mmCIF file of C-alpha atoms in Angstrom:
data_model
loop_
_atom_site.group_PDB
_atom_site.id
_atom_site.type_symbol
_atom_site.label_atom_id
_atom_site.label_comp_id
_atom_site.label_asym_id
_atom_site.label_seq_id
_atom_site.Cartn_x
_atom_site.Cartn_y
_atom_site.Cartn_z
ATOM 1 C CA UNK A 1 -0.041 0.131 0.056
ATOM 2 C CA UNK A 2 1.126 3.565 -0.524
ATOM 3 C CA UNK A 3 2.121 5.659 2.310
ATOM 4 C CA UNK A 4 0.217 8.924 2.634
ATOM 5 C CA UNK A 5 2.289 11.900 2.769
ATOM 6 C CA UNK A 6 1.992 14.119 5.824
ATOM 7 C CA UNK A 7 -0.746 16.753 5.294
ATOM 8 C CA UNK A 8 1.701 19.514 6.097
ATOM 9 C CA UNK A 9 3.933 18.564 3.246
ATOM 10 C CA UNK A 10 0.935 18.366 0.526
ATOM 11 C CA UNK A 11 -0.242 21.695 1.417
ATOM 12 C CA UNK A 12 3.267 23.200 1.382
ATOM 13 C CA UNK A 13 3.129 26.208 -1.216
ATOM 14 C CA UNK A 14 5.399 26.523 -4.172
ATOM 15 C CA UNK A 15 8.262 29.148 -3.601
ATOM 16 C CA UNK A 16 8.100 30.312 -7.492
ATOM 17 C CA UNK A 17 6.971 33.556 -8.550
ATOM 18 C CA UNK A 18 3.610 32.377 -10.473
ATOM 19 C CA UNK A 19 2.576 30.723 -7.057
ATOM 20 C CA UNK A 20 2.935 34.153 -5.393
ATOM 21 C CA UNK A 21 0.648 35.792 -7.859
ATOM 22 C CA UNK A 22 -1.996 33.232 -7.746
ATOM 23 C CA UNK A 23 -2.057 32.725 -4.085
ATOM 24 C CA UNK A 24 -4.908 33.916 -2.104
ATOM 25 C CA UNK A 25 -2.764 36.197 -0.262
ATOM 26 C CA UNK A 26 -1.967 37.972 -3.535
ATOM 27 C CA UNK A 27 -5.525 38.201 -5.191
ATOM 28 C CA UNK A 28 -5.831 42.020 -4.693
ATOM 29 C CA UNK A 29 -2.237 42.453 -6.381
ATOM 30 C CA UNK A 30 -3.086 40.288 -9.167
ATOM 31 C CA UNK A 31 -6.317 42.234 -10.056
ATOM 32 C CA UNK A 32 -4.562 45.474 -9.752
ATOM 33 C CA UNK A 33 -1.721 44.062 -12.210
ATOM 34 C CA UNK A 34 -4.447 42.970 -14.583
ATOM 35 C CA UNK A 35 -6.218 46.184 -14.530
ATOM 36 C CA UNK A 36 -2.656 47.884 -15.294
ATOM 37 C CA UNK A 37 -2.088 45.699 -18.305
ATOM 38 C CA UNK A 38 -5.633 46.159 -19.831
ATOM 39 C CA UNK A 39 -5.026 50.037 -19.221
ATOM 40 C CA UNK A 40 -1.520 49.887 -20.832
ATOM 41 C CA UNK A 41 -3.138 48.048 -23.961
ATOM 42 C CA UNK A 42 -5.723 50.638 -24.273
ATOM 43 C CA UNK A 43 -3.394 53.558 -23.897
ATOM 44 C CA UNK A 44 -1.291 52.043 -26.572
ATOM 45 C CA UNK A 45 -4.222 51.500 -29.038
ATOM 46 C CA UNK A 46 -5.384 55.067 -28.253
ATOM 47 C CA UNK A 47 -1.776 56.442 -28.987
ATOM 48 C CA UNK A 48 -1.699 54.243 -32.277
ATOM 49 C CA UNK A 49 -4.982 55.562 -33.394
ATOM 50 C CA UNK A 50 -4.048 59.256 -32.616
ATOM 51 C CA UNK A 51 -0.511 58.819 -34.429
ATOM 52 C CA UNK A 52 -2.515 57.636 -37.532
ATOM 53 C CA UNK A 53 -4.950 60.310 -37.089
ATOM 54 C CA UNK A 54 -2.171 62.915 -37.147
ATOM 55 C CA UNK A 55 -0.517 61.490 -40.203
ATOM 56 C CA UNK A 56 -3.975 61.257 -42.028
ATOM 57 C CA UNK A 57 -4.676 64.765 -41.072
ATOM 58 C CA UNK A 58 -1.147 65.900 -42.225
ATOM 59 C CA UNK A 59 -1.598 64.125 -45.374
ATOM 60 C CA UNK A 60 -5.044 65.715 -45.960
ATOM 61 C CA UNK A 61 -3.625 69.112 -45.090
ATOM 62 C CA UNK A 62 -0.719 68.611 -47.312
ATOM 63 C CA UNK A 63 -3.081 67.590 -50.161
ATOM 64 C CA UNK A 64 -5.361 70.465 -49.425
ATOM 65 C CA UNK A 65 -2.119 72.888 -49.368
ATOM 66 C CA UNK A 66 -0.949 71.543 -52.549
ATOM 67 C CA UNK A 67 -4.318 71.899 -54.435
ATOM 68 C CA UNK A 68 -4.595 75.432 -53.258
ATOM 69 C CA UNK A 69 -1.284 76.262 -54.268
ATOM 70 C CA UNK A 70 -1.684 74.864 -57.721
ATOM 71 C CA UNK A 71 -4.907 76.566 -58.094
ATOM 72 C CA UNK A 72 -3.164 80.001 -57.254
ATOM 73 C CA UNK A 73 -0.236 79.480 -59.538
ATOM 74 C CA UNK A 74 -2.207 77.911 -62.471
ATOM 75 C CA UNK A 75 -4.900 80.669 -62.371
ATOM 76 C CA UNK A 76 -7.298 79.228 -64.936
ATOM 77 C CA UNK A 77 -7.865 82.863 -66.572
ATOM 78 C CA UNK A 78 -4.084 82.963 -67.545
ATOM 79 C CA UNK A 79 -3.128 79.315 -67.848
ATOM 80 C CA UNK A 80 -5.649 78.129 -70.197
ATOM 81 C CA UNK A 81 -5.917 74.876 -72.303
ATOM 82 C CA UNK A 82 -4.830 76.929 -75.484
ATOM 83 C CA UNK A 83 -1.672 78.023 -73.627
ATOM 84 C CA UNK A 84 -0.677 74.566 -72.490
ATOM 85 C CA UNK A 85 -1.037 73.353 -75.888
ATOM 86 C CA UNK A 86 1.612 75.717 -77.271
ATOM 87 C CA UNK A 87 4.009 74.899 -74.562
ATOM 88 C CA UNK A 88 6.481 71.996 -75.018
ATOM 89 C CA UNK A 89 6.953 69.209 -72.437
ATOM 90 C CA UNK A 90 10.380 68.966 -70.810
ATOM 91 C CA UNK A 91 12.071 67.292 -67.775
ATOM 92 C CA UNK A 92 12.946 70.520 -65.682
ATOM 93 C CA UNK A 93 15.654 68.664 -63.768
ATOM 94 C CA UNK A 94 17.522 66.990 -66.581
ATOM 95 C CA UNK A 95 17.361 69.073 -69.825
ATOM 96 C CA UNK A 96 17.542 72.822 -71.047
ATOM 97 C CA UNK A 97 14.260 74.471 -71.348
ATOM 98 C CA UNK A 98 12.869 77.881 -72.296
ATOM 99 C CA UNK A 99 10.528 79.988 -70.059
ATOM 100 C CA UNK A 100 8.845 83.136 -70.981
ATOM 101 C CA UNK A 101 8.935 85.627 -68.097
ATOM 102 C CA UNK A 102 6.552 88.597 -68.194
ATOM 103 C CA UNK A 103 6.321 91.564 -65.935
ATOM 104 C CA UNK A 104 2.826 93.029 -66.181
ATOM 105 C CA UNK A 105 1.009 96.269 -65.089
ATOM 106 C CA UNK A 106 -2.227 93.970 -64.399
ATOM 107 C CA UNK A 107 -3.961 94.616 -61.402
ATOM 108 C CA UNK A 108 -6.461 92.660 -59.242
ATOM 109 C CA UNK A 109 -9.894 92.202 -61.231
ATOM 110 C CA UNK A 110 -8.486 93.206 -64.601
ATOM 111 C CA UNK A 111 -8.844 90.854 -67.269
ATOM 112 C CA UNK A 112 -6.619 92.565 -70.032
ATOM 113 C CA UNK A 113 -3.335 94.210 -69.191
ATOM 114 C CA UNK A 114 -0.110 95.000 -70.812
ATOM 115 C CA UNK A 115 3.190 92.892 -70.737
ATOM 116 C CA UNK A 116 5.653 95.709 -69.648
ATOM 117 C CA UNK A 117 8.565 93.527 -69.266
ATOM 118 C CA UNK A 118 9.277 90.516 -71.684
ATOM 119 C CA UNK A 119 12.288 88.302 -71.149
ATOM 120 C CA UNK A 120 13.061 84.947 -72.800
ATOM 121 C CA UNK A 121 14.948 82.602 -70.373
ATOM 122 C CA UNK A 122 16.846 79.499 -71.146
ATOM 123 C CA UNK A 123 17.503 77.377 -68.224
ATOM 124 C CA UNK A 124 20.080 74.547 -68.278
ATOM 125 C CA UNK A 125 19.909 72.572 -64.831
ATOM 126 C CA UNK A 126 22.583 70.186 -65.927
ATOM 127 C CA UNK A 127 25.197 72.857 -66.268
ATOM 128 C CA UNK A 128 23.790 75.332 -63.713
ATOM 129 C CA UNK A 129 23.668 77.835 -66.590
ATOM 130 C CA UNK A 130 21.049 80.404 -67.516
ATOM 131 C CA UNK A 131 20.591 82.975 -70.268
ATOM 132 C CA UNK A 132 18.303 86.058 -70.198
ATOM 133 C CA UNK A 133 17.130 87.655 -73.479
ATOM 134 C CA UNK A 134 15.097 90.972 -73.213
ATOM 135 C CA UNK A 135 12.517 91.623 -75.998
ATOM 136 C CA UNK A 136 11.825 95.261 -76.284
ATOM 137 C CA UNK A 137 8.052 95.739 -75.658
ATOM 138 C CA UNK A 138 7.682 98.047 -78.845
ATOM 139 C CA UNK A 139 9.078 95.196 -81.160
ATOM 140 C CA UNK A 140 7.135 95.057 -84.280
ATOM 141 C CA UNK A 141 5.414 91.590 -84.878
ATOM 142 C CA UNK A 142 2.508 90.173 -86.994
ATOM 143 C CA UNK A 143 -0.067 88.504 -84.929
ATOM 144 C CA UNK A 144 -2.943 86.892 -86.919
ATOM 145 C CA UNK A 145 -2.228 88.936 -89.924
ATOM 146 C CA UNK A 146 -2.210 92.264 -87.910
ATOM 147 C CA UNK A 147 0.802 94.326 -87.397
ATOM 148 C CA UNK A 148 1.329 95.175 -83.625
ATOM 149 C CA UNK A 149 3.906 95.811 -80.881
ATOM 150 C CA UNK A 150 4.716 92.611 -79.073
ATOM 151 C CA UNK A 151 3.391 93.466 -75.758
ATOM 152 C CA UNK A 152 -0.107 94.251 -77.614
ATOM 153 C CA UNK A 153 -0.292 90.544 -78.176
ATOM 154 C CA UNK A 154 -1.035 90.038 -74.562
ATOM 155 C CA UNK A 155 -3.976 92.211 -74.782
ATOM 156 C CA UNK A 156 -5.097 90.693 -78.069
ATOM 157 C CA UNK A 157 -4.661 87.004 -77.064
ATOM 158 C CA UNK A 158 -3.341 86.665 -73.480
ATOM 159 C CA UNK A 159 -0.486 84.424 -72.515
ATOM 160 C CA UNK A 160 -0.971 82.014 -75.613
ATOM 161 C CA UNK A 161 -0.399 84.921 -78.240
ATOM 162 C CA UNK A 162 2.901 86.149 -76.169
ATOM 163 C CA UNK A 163 4.261 82.580 -76.330
ATOM 164 C CA UNK A 164 3.394 82.272 -79.988
ATOM 165 C CA UNK A 165 4.862 85.495 -80.821
ATOM 166 C CA UNK A 166 8.200 85.161 -78.996
ATOM 167 C CA UNK A 167 8.437 81.459 -80.502
ATOM 168 C CA UNK A 168 8.212 82.771 -83.847
ATOM 169 C CA UNK A 169 10.420 85.825 -83.374
ATOM 170 C CA UNK A 170 13.193 84.066 -81.801
ATOM 171 C CA UNK A 171 12.847 80.574 -83.488
ATOM 172 C CA UNK A 172 12.463 78.649 -80.033
ATOM 173 C CA UNK A 173 9.924 76.399 -78.386
ATOM 174 C CA UNK A 174 8.852 77.681 -75.204
ATOM 175 C CA UNK A 175 8.159 75.116 -72.196
ATOM 176 C CA UNK A 176 6.968 77.221 -69.555
ATOM 177 C CA UNK A 177 5.166 80.668 -68.878
ATOM 178 C CA UNK A 178 5.259 82.807 -65.732
ATOM 179 C CA UNK A 179 3.919 86.275 -65.242
ATOM 180 C CA UNK A 180 4.174 88.706 -62.140
ATOM 181 C CA UNK A 181 2.610 92.016 -61.679
ATOM 182 C CA UNK A 182 4.453 95.134 -60.360
ATOM 183 C CA UNK A 183 2.965 94.641 -56.980
ATOM 184 C CA UNK A 184 3.763 90.854 -57.160
ATOM 185 C CA UNK A 185 7.360 91.546 -57.980
ATOM 186 C CA UNK A 186 7.558 94.089 -55.067
ATOM 187 C CA UNK A 187 6.032 91.558 -52.628
ATOM 188 C CA UNK A 188 8.153 88.688 -53.933
ATOM 189 C CA UNK A 189 11.598 90.457 -53.313
ATOM 190 C CA UNK A 190 10.359 91.338 -49.861
ATOM 191 C CA UNK A 191 9.371 87.862 -49.165
ATOM 192 C CA UNK A 192 13.144 86.705 -49.682
ATOM 193 C CA UNK A 193 14.457 89.480 -47.569
ATOM 194 C CA UNK A 194 15.389 92.036 -50.112
ATOM 195 C CA UNK A 195 18.232 91.691 -52.851
ATOM 196 C CA UNK A 196 21.742 93.082 -53.052
ATOM 197 C CA UNK A 197 22.502 94.891 -56.234
ATOM 198 C CA UNK A 198 24.988 97.359 -57.695
ATOM 199 C CA UNK A 199 22.691 100.137 -59.078
ATOM 200 C CA UNK A 200 24.776 101.226 -61.886
ATOM 201 C CA UNK A 201 22.677 104.523 -62.390
ATOM 202 C CA UNK A 202 20.922 107.109 -60.200
ATOM 203 C CA UNK A 203 17.101 106.972 -60.254
ATOM 204 C CA UNK A 204 15.826 110.552 -60.143
ATOM 205 C CA UNK A 205 12.436 110.862 -61.989
ATOM 206 C CA UNK A 206 9.804 112.296 -59.783
ATOM 207 C CA UNK A 207 7.533 112.887 -62.716
ATOM 208 C CA UNK A 208 6.977 109.159 -62.877
ATOM 209 C CA UNK A 209 8.436 107.397 -59.873
ATOM 210 C CA UNK A 210 8.108 108.397 -56.080
ATOM 211 C CA UNK A 211 11.612 106.856 -54.996
ATOM 212 C CA UNK A 212 15.156 108.203 -55.568
ATOM 213 C CA UNK A 213 18.067 105.815 -55.803
ATOM 214 C CA UNK A 214 21.839 106.788 -55.763
ATOM 215 C CA UNK A 215 24.201 104.594 -57.825
ATOM 216 C CA UNK A 216 26.248 102.148 -56.020
ATOM 217 C CA UNK A 217 26.189 98.743 -54.174
ATOM 218 C CA UNK A 218 23.233 98.314 -51.862
ATOM 219 C CA UNK A 219 20.505 96.414 -50.336
ATOM 220 C CA UNK A 220 16.967 97.114 -51.900
ATOM 221 C CA UNK A 221 13.617 96.318 -50.656
ATOM 222 C CA UNK A 222 10.879 95.484 -53.029
ATOM 223 C CA UNK A 223 9.644 98.979 -53.555
ATOM 224 C CA UNK A 224 13.250 100.140 -54.392
ATOM 225 C CA UNK A 225 14.045 97.418 -56.677
ATOM 226 C CA UNK A 226 10.871 97.936 -58.651
ATOM 227 C CA UNK A 227 11.566 101.426 -59.113
ATOM 228 C CA UNK A 228 15.073 100.735 -60.388
ATOM 229 C CA UNK A 229 13.460 98.201 -62.751
ATOM 230 C CA UNK A 230 11.061 100.648 -64.203
ATOM 231 C CA UNK A 231 12.956 103.985 -64.766
ATOM 232 C CA UNK A 232 13.719 104.850 -68.215
ATOM 233 C CA UNK A 233 13.044 108.395 -69.142
ATOM 234 C CA UNK A 234 16.162 109.791 -67.763
ATOM 235 C CA UNK A 235 18.642 107.566 -69.701
ATOM 236 C CA UNK A 236 19.980 108.277 -73.112
ATOM 237 C CA UNK A 237 19.146 104.699 -74.225
ATOM 238 C CA UNK A 238 15.774 104.738 -72.561
ATOM 239 C CA UNK A 239 13.944 101.319 -72.656
ATOM 240 C CA UNK A 240 17.259 99.481 -73.171
ATOM 241 C CA UNK A 241 18.640 100.740 -69.883
ATOM 242 C CA UNK A 242 15.492 99.665 -68.085
ATOM 243 C CA UNK A 243 15.944 96.254 -69.781
ATOM 244 C CA UNK A 244 19.452 96.022 -68.368
ATOM 245 C CA UNK A 245 18.130 96.827 -65.047
ATOM 246 C CA UNK A 246 15.287 94.428 -65.227
ATOM 247 C CA UNK A 247 17.798 91.732 -65.875
ATOM 248 C CA UNK A 248 20.151 92.962 -63.162
ATOM 249 C CA UNK A 249 16.972 92.713 -60.726
ATOM 250 C CA UNK A 250 16.390 89.036 -61.800
ATOM 251 C CA UNK A 251 20.061 88.177 -61.329
ATOM 252 C CA UNK A 252 20.113 89.704 -57.880
ATOM 253 C CA UNK A 253 16.812 87.795 -56.985
ATOM 254 C CA UNK A 254 18.147 84.526 -58.373
ATOM 255 C CA UNK A 255 21.292 84.979 -56.308
ATOM 256 C CA UNK A 256 19.220 85.617 -53.108
ATOM 257 C CA UNK A 257 17.049 82.678 -53.727
ATOM 258 C CA UNK A 258 19.807 80.137 -55.128
ATOM 259 C CA UNK A 259 22.505 80.894 -52.953
ATOM 260 C CA UNK A 260 21.538 83.066 -49.900
ATOM 261 C CA UNK A 261 18.019 81.637 -49.092
ATOM 262 C CA UNK A 262 17.563 78.781 -46.531
ATOM 263 C CA UNK A 263 16.655 75.650 -48.269
ATOM 264 C CA UNK A 264 14.518 74.372 -45.763
ATOM 265 C CA UNK A 265 12.117 77.407 -46.390
ATOM 266 C CA UNK A 266 11.681 76.617 -50.187
ATOM 267 C CA UNK A 267 8.172 75.546 -49.509
ATOM 268 C CA UNK A 268 7.404 78.692 -47.683
ATOM 269 C CA UNK A 269 8.758 80.459 -50.888
ATOM 270 C CA UNK A 270 6.429 78.437 -52.919
ATOM 271 C CA UNK A 271 3.484 79.415 -50.802
ATOM 272 C CA UNK A 272 4.501 83.095 -51.179
ATOM 273 C CA UNK A 273 4.964 82.716 -54.875
ATOM 274 C CA UNK A 274 1.438 81.386 -55.228
ATOM 275 C CA UNK A 275 0.182 84.850 -54.180
ATOM 276 C CA UNK A 276 2.347 86.652 -56.460
ATOM 277 C CA UNK A 277 3.024 84.770 -59.578
ATOM 278 C CA UNK A 278 0.953 82.976 -62.173
ATOM 279 C CA UNK A 279 2.456 79.991 -64.227
ATOM 280 C CA UNK A 280 2.007 76.771 -65.561
ATOM 281 C CA UNK A 281 4.960 75.235 -63.630
ATOM 282 C CA UNK A 282 3.852 73.019 -60.749
ATOM 283 C CA UNK A 283 5.052 72.981 -57.161
ATOM 284 C CA UNK A 284 7.485 69.858 -58.158
ATOM 285 C CA UNK A 285 8.800 71.816 -61.326
ATOM 286 C CA UNK A 286 9.704 74.934 -59.339
ATOM 287 C CA UNK A 287 11.175 73.129 -56.416
ATOM 288 C CA UNK A 288 13.278 70.668 -58.627
ATOM 289 C CA UNK A 289 14.477 73.653 -60.819
ATOM 290 C CA UNK A 290 15.500 75.647 -57.583
ATOM 291 C CA UNK A 291 17.304 72.572 -56.341
ATOM 292 C CA UNK A 292 19.045 71.929 -59.616
ATOM 293 C CA UNK A 293 20.107 75.518 -59.954
ATOM 294 C CA UNK A 294 21.202 75.981 -56.318
ATOM 295 C CA UNK A 295 24.804 77.332 -56.173
ATOM 296 C CA UNK A 296 24.956 78.618 -59.674
ATOM 297 C CA UNK A 297 27.329 81.470 -60.638
ATOM 298 C CA UNK A 298 24.902 84.192 -60.902
ATOM 299 C CA UNK A 299 27.234 86.907 -62.401
ATOM 300 C CA UNK A 300 27.873 84.294 -65.129
ATOM 301 C CA UNK A 301 24.403 84.254 -66.307
ATOM 302 C CA UNK A 302 24.376 85.121 -69.987
ATOM 303 C CA UNK A 303 22.569 88.591 -70.745
ATOM 304 C CA UNK A 304 21.577 90.482 -73.692
ATOM 305 C CA UNK A 305 18.524 92.127 -75.494
ATOM 306 C CA UNK A 306 17.436 91.529 -79.054
ATOM 307 C CA UNK A 307 19.601 93.112 -81.865
ATOM 308 C CA UNK A 308 17.150 95.967 -82.866
ATOM 309 C CA UNK A 309 16.785 99.675 -83.533
ATOM 310 C CA UNK A 310 14.335 102.421 -83.745
ATOM 311 C CA UNK A 311 14.411 105.769 -85.644
ATOM 312 C CA UNK A 312 12.294 107.676 -88.223
ATOM 313 C CA UNK A 313 12.323 104.628 -90.477
ATOM 314 C CA UNK A 314 10.495 102.409 -88.034
ATOM 315 C CA UNK A 315 7.481 104.579 -87.898
ATOM 316 C CA UNK A 316 4.250 102.873 -89.413
ATOM 317 C CA UNK A 317 1.054 104.917 -89.580
ATOM 318 C CA UNK A 318 2.438 107.365 -87.100
ATOM 319 C CA UNK A 319 3.392 104.679 -84.592
ATOM 320 C CA UNK A 320 6.944 103.955 -83.488
ATOM 321 C CA UNK A 321 8.097 100.496 -83.504
ATOM 322 C CA UNK A 322 11.384 98.706 -82.645
ATOM 323 C CA UNK A 323 12.564 96.628 -85.646
ATOM 324 C CA UNK A 324 14.813 93.592 -85.248
ATOM 325 C CA UNK A 325 18.028 92.750 -87.152
ATOM 326 C CA UNK A 326 16.585 89.431 -88.253
ATOM 327 C CA UNK A 327 19.914 87.890 -89.484
ATOM 328 C CA UNK A 328 21.743 88.757 -86.498
ATOM 329 C CA UNK A 329 19.093 87.488 -84.143
ATOM 330 C CA UNK A 330 19.036 84.302 -86.016
ATOM 331 C CA UNK A 331 22.673 83.939 -85.200
ATOM 332 C CA UNK A 332 22.492 85.079 -81.733
ATOM 333 C CA UNK A 333 19.679 82.533 -80.978
ATOM 334 C CA UNK A 334 21.786 79.660 -82.545
ATOM 335 C CA UNK A 335 24.208 80.465 -79.818
ATOM 336 C CA UNK A 336 21.709 80.611 -76.891
ATOM 337 C CA UNK A 337 20.072 77.388 -78.126
ATOM 338 C CA UNK A 338 23.505 75.637 -77.970
ATOM 339 C CA UNK A 339 24.021 76.994 -74.347
ATOM 340 C CA UNK A 340 26.783 79.445 -75.502
ATOM 341 C CA UNK A 341 27.245 83.091 -74.464
ATOM 342 C CA UNK A 342 24.943 84.863 -76.739
ATOM 343 C CA UNK A 343 27.481 87.715 -77.400
ATOM 344 C CA UNK A 344 24.319 89.863 -77.843
ATOM 345 C CA UNK A 345 23.825 93.617 -77.502
ATOM 346 C CA UNK A 346 22.882 95.318 -74.323
ATOM 347 C CA UNK A 347 21.620 98.461 -75.964
ATOM 348 C CA UNK A 348 20.161 99.470 -79.261
ATOM 349 C CA UNK A 349 21.979 98.270 -82.428
ATOM 350 C CA UNK A 350 24.182 95.292 -82.961
ATOM 351 C CA UNK A 351 26.716 93.478 -80.784
ATOM 352 C CA UNK A 352 30.413 93.943 -80.861
ATOM 353 C CA UNK A 353 31.035 90.247 -80.252
ATOM 354 C CA UNK A 354 32.159 90.495 -76.817
ATOM 355 C CA UNK A 355 30.837 88.640 -73.817
ATOM 356 C CA UNK A 356 27.554 89.412 -72.286
ATOM 357 C CA UNK A 357 26.633 88.585 -68.862
ATOM 358 C CA UNK A 358 24.925 89.756 -65.688
ATOM 359 C CA UNK A 359 28.419 90.468 -64.286
ATOM 360 C CA UNK A 360 29.152 92.750 -67.179
ATOM 361 C CA UNK A 361 26.002 94.801 -66.806
ATOM 362 C CA UNK A 362 26.731 95.144 -63.235
ATOM 363 C CA UNK A 363 29.908 96.903 -64.046
ATOM 364 C CA UNK A 364 28.634 99.465 -66.744
ATOM 365 C CA UNK A 365 26.444 102.493 -66.664
ATOM 366 C CA UNK A 366 23.925 103.718 -69.003
ATOM 367 C CA UNK A 367 26.164 106.253 -70.412
ATOM 368 C CA UNK A 368 28.681 103.620 -71.118
ATOM 369 C CA UNK A 369 26.385 101.774 -73.146
ATOM 370 C CA UNK A 370 24.828 104.577 -74.874
ATOM 371 C CA UNK A 371 28.350 105.955 -75.793
ATOM 372 C CA UNK A 372 29.740 102.727 -76.775
ATOM 373 C CA UNK A 373 32.272 102.581 -73.970
ATOM 374 C CA UNK A 374 30.993 99.644 -71.899
ATOM 375 C CA UNK A 375 33.498 96.981 -70.986
ATOM 376 C CA UNK A 376 33.376 93.210 -70.837
ATOM 377 C CA UNK A 377 35.223 90.672 -68.913
ATOM 378 C CA UNK A 378 34.927 88.182 -71.622
ATOM 379 C CA UNK A 379 36.805 87.704 -74.877
ATOM 380 C CA UNK A 380 35.677 88.277 -78.519
ATOM 381 C CA UNK A 381 36.563 84.999 -80.001
ATOM 382 C CA UNK A 382 33.759 84.966 -82.361
ATOM 383 C CA UNK A 383 34.051 88.572 -83.436
ATOM 384 C CA UNK A 384 36.122 87.690 -86.480
ATOM 385 C CA UNK A 385 33.513 85.711 -88.240
ATOM 386 C CA UNK A 386 30.379 87.462 -86.862
ATOM 387 C CA UNK A 387 28.261 89.769 -88.793
ATOM 388 C CA UNK A 388 27.934 92.313 -86.173
ATOM 389 C CA UNK A 389 29.274 95.371 -87.753
ATOM 390 C CA UNK A 390 26.679 98.090 -86.752
ATOM 391 C CA UNK A 391 26.835 100.931 -84.448
ATOM 392 C CA UNK A 392 25.783 99.959 -80.947
ATOM 393 C CA UNK A 393 25.878 103.421 -79.468
ATOM 394 C CA UNK A 394 22.877 104.785 -81.013
ATOM 395 C CA UNK A 395 19.764 105.472 -79.173
ATOM 396 C CA UNK A 396 16.126 106.833 -79.709
ATOM 397 C CA UNK A 397 13.703 108.899 -77.622
ATOM 398 C CA UNK A 398 10.492 106.933 -77.140
ATOM 399 C CA UNK A 399 7.156 108.464 -77.916
ATOM 400 C CA UNK A 400 4.694 109.516 -75.071
ATOM 401 C CA UNK A 401 2.063 106.881 -76.385
ATOM 402 C CA UNK A 402 2.586 103.196 -77.468
ATOM 403 C CA UNK A 403 0.290 103.362 -80.490
ATOM 404 C CA UNK A 404 -2.166 101.079 -78.661
ATOM 405 C CA UNK A 405 -4.216 103.603 -76.769
ATOM 406 C CA UNK A 406 -1.960 103.440 -73.859
ATOM 407 C CA UNK A 407 -0.205 106.368 -72.072
ATOM 408 C CA UNK A 408 3.521 105.243 -71.757
ATOM 409 C CA UNK A 409 3.897 106.926 -68.419
ATOM 410 C CA UNK A 410 5.653 103.863 -66.889
#
């Protein structure tokens, strides 16, 4: 027969931790531990749901921001389907492309307005190189069978007409379009903290402009920079000086954004741009282009205006036009399209074949260009075989009206 174990041995409790938890003496402690575990699971679930909710909200907010920005940038009154059809598709981060930049006198609520500043820009992100070619706003063109000044194309047919006119005039295919009003340019410059620029000329024209500027290196806010870019009546070569100043301002703005601007604030910049700029470029296009061009040598940006002239022979039906030297323009645009120095003129007339950059126009005054004494840091390697033999020192005085019913007091 089996021997029974003493009662005291059969009821001896285990000494393990589990026995301690499940013993009658620890029921209260076990219940509390269980409640803590359940509470911990609940907290973790709530936290996970909260994180997912934040991520979802952030994604939704980002989506709404993106849609809002795109709606502002791509104002459907300007960026129409007809415009998109005449623009050429490109990969902005990997290949050169042309963009038409317009400064306008448009104001909120206006449907038609003038293109006051017209600049054809070639951007090469692979080489961090850019070229700025100013088109005189009085340039004679034929649009839909009618002779008119090129800035009138904007009034007649909007952005689409401007792109078509510049494409035909310069023999290019434009990929993007952007326009900014006077007020928008002022706000844009203020939004990046102003620009540093060497004002090559005094500005003192109280009849048309409110701000006086003394020549020299200085920091300009938006209002001052806009004044510098608009003055023309006090200079010997008038609108050509204004076009040089406009390219100077764009160069200084590019330097501020690409080389001096905090890269982490680029989306804030895009947000600001959306209130001032109208363009077919998407947020991704703008950001990728800015990132690709960051660190570029801004003084090395190629700079010129169309080889052109105006005198008594360019009057048509009592209206003064600017005529283009077509053969010389064709040769200049071949160099531009190849990514080379355009070696174009920076005032009325033909080029002398020397280098043409933002750095060059930063060093010469309006009198230098008008008198033919402007200097260049580049070489004239192509001058021997160029056809540029005209006098680039001539100038003309613009009429008080532009022939299209506008008072040219700008």
